[in-house]
Short mmCIF file of C-alpha atoms in Angstrom, two decimals:
data_model
loop_
_atom_site.label_atom_id
_atom_site.label_comp_id
_atom_site.label_asym_id
_atom_site.label_seq_id
_atom_site.Cartn_x
_atom_site.Cartn_y
_atom_site.Cartn_z
CA ILE A 1 39.06 118.46 111.50
CA MET A 2 36.97 120.91 110.28
CA PRO A 3 34.62 119.59 107.62
CA SER A 4 33.67 116.43 109.52
CA LEU A 5 32.87 118.39 112.71
CA VAL A 6 30.54 120.99 111.47
CA GLY A 7 26.69 121.02 110.59
CA SER A 8 24.96 122.51 107.63
CA GLU A 9 24.78 125.81 109.39
CA MET A 10 28.52 126.16 108.77
CA CYS A 11 27.69 127.30 105.21
CA ILE A 12 27.23 130.76 106.67
CA ARG A 13 29.72 132.87 104.98
CA ASP A 14 33.13 133.65 106.58
CA SER A 15 31.88 137.33 107.13
CA LEU A 16 29.82 135.91 110.05
CA SER A 17 32.55 133.59 111.51
CA THR A 18 36.10 134.17 112.34
CA SER A 19 38.38 132.20 109.94
CA TYR A 20 40.75 129.44 111.13
CA TYR A 21 43.61 131.47 109.78
CA ASP A 22 42.73 134.46 111.88
CA PHE A 23 42.37 132.30 114.96
CA ALA A 24 45.87 130.94 114.29
CA GLN A 25 47.14 134.52 114.09
CA ILE A 26 45.48 135.36 117.38
CA PHE A 27 46.95 132.30 119.15
CA ARG A 28 50.44 133.23 117.98
CA ALA A 29 50.04 136.88 119.14
CA LEU A 30 48.75 135.76 122.56
CA GLN A 31 51.87 133.53 123.00
CA LEU A 32 49.86 130.95 124.86
CA GLU A 33 51.82 128.62 127.07
CA PRO A 34 51.17 125.12 128.51
CA GLY A 35 48.72 125.41 131.32
CA ASP A 36 47.14 128.61 130.13
CA THR A 37 43.41 128.90 129.53
CA PHE A 38 41.72 130.58 126.55
CA VAL A 39 37.98 131.49 126.60
CA ASP A 40 35.94 132.38 123.49
CA LEU A 41 32.96 134.56 124.67
CA GLY A 42 30.35 133.87 122.01
CA ALA A 43 32.02 130.83 120.34
CA GLY A 44 29.55 130.21 117.50
CA PHE A 45 30.45 126.74 116.11
CA GLY A 46 33.46 126.49 118.32
CA ARG A 47 36.09 127.17 115.66
CA SER A 48 38.55 128.73 118.02
CA VAL A 49 38.44 125.88 120.46
CA LEU A 50 38.54 123.27 117.86
CA LEU A 51 41.65 124.68 116.28
CA LEU A 52 43.31 125.41 119.70
CA SER A 53 42.94 121.76 120.71
CA GLN A 54 45.07 120.79 117.72
CA LEU A 55 47.68 123.49 117.67
CA TYR A 56 48.12 123.95 121.40
CA PRO A 57 46.97 120.69 122.96
CA LYS A 58 48.43 121.76 126.36
CA VAL A 59 46.33 124.95 126.56
CA MET A 60 42.81 124.62 127.97
CA GLY A 61 40.17 125.96 125.56
CA ILE A 62 36.66 126.98 126.63
CA GLY A 63 34.10 128.05 124.08
CA ILE A 64 30.87 129.62 125.46
CA GLU A 65 27.84 129.92 123.10
CA TYR A 66 24.17 130.68 123.66
CA LEU A 67 22.82 128.32 120.97
CA LYS A 68 23.66 124.65 121.89
CA GLU A 69 22.80 123.59 118.39
CA ARG A 70 25.84 125.44 117.12
CA ILE A 71 28.27 123.69 119.41
CA ALA A 72 26.77 120.22 119.28
CA PRO A 73 28.86 118.87 116.30
CA GLY A 74 32.18 119.58 118.11
CA LEU A 75 31.37 118.24 121.54
CA SER A 76 32.36 114.59 120.92
CA PHE A 77 35.61 115.61 119.27
CA LEU A 78 36.65 117.90 122.19
CA GLU A 79 35.88 115.22 124.69
CA LYS A 80 39.11 113.54 123.66
CA HIS A 81 41.22 116.69 123.71
CA GLY A 82 40.69 118.27 127.10
CA SER A 83 38.96 121.49 125.91
CA MET A 84 35.15 122.12 126.06
CA LEU A 85 32.29 123.89 124.43
CA LEU A 86 29.47 125.10 126.78
CA ALA A 87 25.93 126.19 125.98
CA GLN A 88 25.47 129.10 128.32
CA ASP A 89 23.68 132.48 128.46
CA LEU A 90 26.42 135.08 129.20
CA MET A 91 23.60 137.38 130.37
CA GLY A 92 22.40 134.86 132.88
CA LYS A 93 21.70 136.56 136.20
CA ASP A 94 24.21 134.61 138.22
CA TYR A 95 26.66 133.50 135.55
CA LYS A 96 30.27 134.46 136.08
CA ILE A 97 32.84 134.29 133.33
CA PRO A 98 35.55 131.73 134.06
CA GLN A 99 39.01 133.15 135.05
CA ALA A 100 41.42 132.67 132.07
CA ASP A 101 44.71 133.95 130.62
CA ALA A 102 43.15 135.08 127.30
CA TYR A 103 39.78 135.88 125.95
CA PHE A 104 38.27 136.37 122.42
CA LEU A 105 35.56 138.96 121.71
CA TYR A 106 33.62 139.36 118.41
CA LEU A 107 30.37 141.05 119.51
CA PRO A 108 28.43 144.33 118.94
CA GLN A 109 28.55 147.02 121.61
CA GLY A 110 25.53 146.71 123.92
CA PRO A 111 24.39 145.22 127.29
CA LEU A 112 26.18 141.99 126.68
CA SER A 113 29.63 143.49 125.88
CA ASP A 114 29.12 145.92 128.83
CA ARG A 115 28.46 143.08 131.20
CA ILE A 116 31.45 141.01 129.79
CA LEU A 117 33.81 143.91 130.19
CA GLU A 118 32.61 144.55 133.72
CA GLN A 119 33.45 140.90 134.61
CA LEU A 120 36.70 141.00 132.84
CA ARG A 121 37.66 144.18 134.69
CA GLN A 122 36.92 142.29 137.93
CA ILE A 123 39.21 139.35 136.86
CA ALA A 124 41.96 141.78 135.87
CA CYS A 125 42.12 143.11 139.37
CA TYR A 126 43.55 139.83 140.54
CA HIS A 127 44.85 138.05 137.44
CA ARG A 128 46.57 139.55 134.39
CA ILE A 129 44.67 138.86 131.16
CA GLN A 130 44.78 139.48 127.40
CA ILE A 131 41.76 140.11 125.15
CA ALA A 132 41.74 139.48 121.40
CA VAL A 133 39.13 141.63 119.61
CA ILE A 134 37.75 141.73 116.11
CA GLU A 135 35.21 144.54 115.35
CA SER A 136 31.76 143.30 114.78
CA HIS A 137 29.51 146.31 114.04
CA GLY A 138 31.69 149.36 114.18
CA ASP A 139 31.41 150.34 117.82
CA LEU A 140 33.07 147.74 120.09
CA LEU A 141 36.68 148.91 119.67
CA ASP A 142 35.75 152.41 120.84
CA ARG A 143 34.08 150.98 123.86
CA ILE A 144 37.12 148.85 124.72
CA ARG A 145 39.52 151.71 124.15
CA ASP A 146 37.71 153.56 126.87
CA GLU A 147 38.49 150.93 129.46
CA LYS A 148 41.39 152.30 131.54
CA PHE A 149 42.38 148.80 132.73
CA LEU A 150 43.36 147.76 129.21
CA LYS A 151 46.22 148.79 126.93
CA LEU A 152 46.89 147.85 123.24
CA LYS A 153 49.55 145.18 122.90
CA THR A 154 49.57 144.62 119.18
CA SER A 155 47.36 144.36 116.03
CA MET A 156 47.48 142.41 112.82
CA LYS A 157 45.47 142.31 109.50
CA THR A 158 42.40 139.94 109.33
CA ALA A 159 42.27 137.41 106.54
CA SER A 160 38.51 137.83 106.07
CA PRO A 161 36.83 141.13 105.19
CA ARG A 162 35.69 143.03 108.42
CA HIS A 163 34.31 146.36 109.37
CA ASP A 164 37.83 147.10 110.74
CA PRO A 165 40.33 144.95 109.00
CA GLU A 166 42.54 144.45 112.01
CA ILE A 167 42.68 141.99 114.92
CA TYR A 168 43.55 143.81 118.16
CA ILE A 169 45.27 142.27 121.17
CA PHE A 170 44.79 144.24 124.46
CA GLU A 171 46.35 143.25 127.81
CA SER A 172 45.41 144.27 131.18
CA LEU A 173 47.54 146.53 133.43
CA ALA A 174 49.11 144.89 136.56
CA PRO A 175 46.45 143.75 139.15
CA GLY A 176 47.47 146.53 141.61
CA GLU A 177 46.92 149.11 138.98
CA CYS A 178 43.64 147.71 137.98
CA GLN A 179 42.50 147.61 141.61
CA GLU A 180 43.38 151.40 141.95
CA ILE A 181 41.41 152.23 138.79
CA ASP A 182 38.43 150.23 140.16
CA ARG A 183 38.68 152.05 143.47
CA LYS A 184 38.63 155.41 141.89
CA ASP A 185 35.89 154.38 139.62
CA GLN A 186 33.65 153.24 142.51
CA GLN A 187 34.48 156.47 144.30
CA LEU A 188 33.35 158.56 141.36
CA LEU A 189 30.12 156.51 141.13
CA ARG A 190 29.23 157.13 144.78
CA GLN A 191 29.89 160.85 144.33
CA SER A 192 27.78 160.96 141.12
CA LEU A 193 24.79 159.17 142.67
CA ARG A 194 24.63 161.91 145.31
CA LEU A 195 23.89 164.51 142.60
CA ARG A 196 20.46 165.19 141.16
CA SER A 197 21.91 166.53 137.86
CA ILE A 198 25.02 165.33 136.16
CA SER A 199 26.75 167.14 133.29
CA LEU A 200 27.61 164.83 130.51
CA LEU A 201 30.41 167.20 129.55
CA ASP A 202 32.10 166.34 132.74
CA ILE A 203 31.90 162.57 132.68
CA GLU A 204 33.14 159.94 130.27
CA PRO A 205 30.59 158.07 128.18
CA SER A 206 32.30 154.81 129.13
CA PHE A 207 31.67 155.56 132.87
CA ILE A 208 28.01 155.81 132.14
CA ALA A 209 28.08 152.55 130.14
CA ARG A 210 30.00 150.71 132.98
CA HIS A 211 27.32 151.74 135.52
CA LEU A 212 24.22 151.84 133.22
CA ASN A 213 21.89 150.09 135.76
CA SER A 214 22.74 152.69 138.43
CA PHE A 215 21.93 155.59 136.08
CA ARG A 216 18.71 154.29 134.45
CA GLY A 217 16.64 156.52 136.61
CA TYR A 218 18.60 159.58 135.37
CA ILE A 219 18.60 158.55 131.72
CA ALA A 220 14.92 158.49 131.69
CA GLN A 221 15.05 162.23 132.49
CA ILE A 222 17.70 163.53 130.02
CA GLU A 223 17.46 167.20 129.43
CA VAL A 224 18.05 168.43 125.88
CA SER A 225 19.87 171.65 125.27
CA PRO A 226 19.80 173.53 121.89
CA VAL A 227 22.88 171.68 120.99
CA SER A 228 22.84 168.12 122.45
CA TYR A 229 22.02 166.01 125.37
CA THR A 230 24.06 167.62 128.06
CA HIS A 231 22.66 166.57 131.47
CA LEU A 232 21.17 163.65 133.35
CA THR A 233 18.59 164.66 135.81
CA LEU A 234 16.95 162.82 138.58
CA PRO A 235 13.46 163.66 140.05
CA THR A 236 13.63 160.87 142.62
CA THR A 237 16.28 158.81 144.50
CA PRO A 238 18.25 156.57 142.03
CA TYR A 239 18.68 152.90 142.56
CA VAL A 240 22.04 151.12 142.54
#
C-alpha cells in the first residue's frame, strides 16, 4: 500500500507519525468487530485508516485531518474500500465528532484536546467507546486520566520512540454511569458560577479545563498567594 499512496511529505521521521506496526497493535487491542467504526482524530497522512482498510475491511474507518494536502494521496485508494479521509477543522464552531466505537488520539494538551474530550464525553453518555492514546508532548495522558468517564483497559509498548513509550487503551464507563458523572459535573458548574471567588485547592484542575470558557472571566483575575495561584476571583458576572 504504503509507498505508492504517500506524497513526499511522508519522509517526515516516524517520530512525528504513528507507525503502521503500532496501529496494528492498537487494532488488536481494540478488538474491532465487523460493523464497528474507528475514527482517527488528527489523521495526518491517514496511515491508520489505510491500514485498517486492509486488515479489517468490514470495520468502517474515518480519518479526520485539518490539512487536505496530507490526506489527498490516500483518497482514491479508500474510495474502493469503504473507509474515508476527511479534511475538517475539529475546532470548527458547529462541527461534531462522529459517533464511533473507537477513537485514536495523538495530540498535545490544549483547547483542541479539551474540545475533543468534551464531545467524546457526550458520546459516551449514550454509546460505550474506546480511546487509544499515544502521548504527544508529555501532558495529554494526565489530562485523560482526570476524566472520570474513562478507565484504563490495557497498555502496550510502542515500536517507535515516544515521550511515553506506551500505547494506552481507555474505555468509557457504562452510559448510565457517564450520564450520572455528567449530571454531577453540571451541578458543580452551576454551583461554582454562583461564587465570586473559587479556591483552586477545592476544585480539580480537570474541572476548570472542561469548562474553560465558563471560567475565562475568573481566570483573568487570578489572585497570587505567597505560595501559588490559589483562587479565581470575579469582579463582574461570568459568562457561560
